[in-house]
XYZ file of C-alpha atoms in Angstrom:
108
model
C -57.656 -14.198 -40.475
C -56.919 -16.985 -42.946
C -59.617 -19.257 -41.534
C -62.267 -16.641 -42.314
C -61.079 -16.357 -45.894
C -61.199 -20.125 -46.266
C -64.633 -20.778 -44.748
C -66.719 -17.652 -45.302
C -68.653 -17.585 -48.536
C -68.612 -13.793 -48.657
C -65.119 -13.201 -47.244
C -63.627 -9.847 -48.126
C -59.901 -9.513 -47.444
C -59.885 -5.753 -46.874
C -62.861 -5.854 -44.509
C -61.479 -8.879 -42.651
C -58.072 -7.298 -42.016
C -59.688 -3.968 -41.170
C -61.980 -5.578 -38.601
C -59.078 -7.380 -36.913
C -57.174 -4.091 -36.661
C -60.296 -2.333 -35.329
C -60.941 -4.944 -32.637
C -57.298 -4.972 -31.558
C -57.406 -1.179 -31.053
C -54.388 -0.797 -33.303
C -55.954 1.549 -35.849
C -58.968 3.587 -36.903
C -61.447 5.002 -34.409
C -59.588 5.597 -31.132
C -62.740 6.369 -29.123
C -63.935 2.816 -29.557
C -63.233 1.510 -26.054
C -64.268 -2.061 -26.679
C -60.771 -3.385 -27.192
C -60.767 -7.166 -27.091
C -58.281 -8.592 -24.636
C -56.597 -11.894 -25.483
C -57.071 -12.768 -21.792
C -60.412 -11.322 -20.659
C -62.417 -12.207 -23.774
C -61.699 -15.958 -23.783
C -61.963 -16.166 -19.982
C -65.577 -15.111 -20.372
C -66.509 -17.590 -23.117
C -64.166 -20.562 -22.582
C -63.420 -20.680 -18.872
C -61.643 -24.042 -18.990
C -59.528 -23.118 -22.023
C -60.632 -25.984 -24.292
C -59.661 -24.058 -27.431
C -56.182 -23.235 -26.106
C -55.680 -26.783 -24.853
C -56.577 -28.141 -28.295
C -54.384 -25.843 -30.389
C -51.508 -25.305 -27.919
C -50.811 -28.752 -26.500
C -47.813 -27.460 -24.559
C -50.314 -25.552 -22.356
C -52.851 -28.387 -22.107
C -51.856 -29.529 -18.611
C -51.978 -26.070 -17.000
C -54.790 -25.412 -14.516
C -57.658 -23.334 -15.935
C -56.615 -20.493 -13.629
C -53.451 -19.977 -15.726
C -54.477 -21.151 -19.192
C -54.826 -17.608 -20.591
C -51.885 -16.136 -18.651
C -49.446 -19.022 -18.310
C -46.579 -16.678 -17.426
C -48.364 -15.969 -14.122
C -48.250 -19.604 -13.059
C -45.758 -20.270 -10.252
C -42.713 -22.232 -11.404
C -43.906 -25.303 -9.455
C -47.187 -25.272 -11.432
C -45.282 -24.824 -14.701
C -43.041 -27.786 -13.872
C -46.006 -29.953 -12.937
C -47.691 -29.043 -16.244
C -44.491 -29.778 -18.159
C -44.394 -26.281 -19.618
C -41.803 -23.773 -18.476
C -42.607 -20.298 -19.778
C -39.671 -18.940 -21.754
C -38.488 -22.484 -22.546
C -41.446 -24.596 -23.703
C -43.713 -21.669 -24.488
C -42.669 -18.047 -25.198
C -42.908 -15.238 -22.693
C -45.365 -12.435 -23.581
C -44.063 -9.961 -26.141
C -46.121 -7.080 -24.733
C -48.409 -6.316 -21.803
C -51.797 -6.040 -23.512
C -53.273 -3.754 -20.850
C -50.437 -1.280 -21.379
C -50.047 -1.370 -25.159
C -53.768 -1.269 -25.951
C -54.046 1.995 -23.991
C -50.887 3.320 -25.653
C -52.278 2.506 -29.112
C -55.554 4.289 -28.370
C -53.590 7.259 -27.023
C -51.476 7.462 -30.185
C -54.618 7.683 -32.316
C -56.145 10.494 -30.257
């Protein structure tokens, strides 16, 4: 969110934070089924993971197949990439597919 406040000429803090909460399906209108996935959305627009590779160098050597879900990479692939999930990069905190549905259900 901070990058938008820095670079947008007409940035509005309340609208910016509200939009991020809306798109994450963590508040507001629960019948809005277009919940952005941190996996599916970038897979569609950055198949090779250039953005992730730039900003998360510990994931840079992973094959594109695992760049958005590195915890699914077999241990041999993780070792070859020099990034062991849970050691060099954290394990997922939540399962997005599960919690996004739970959040929408809680707002119903």
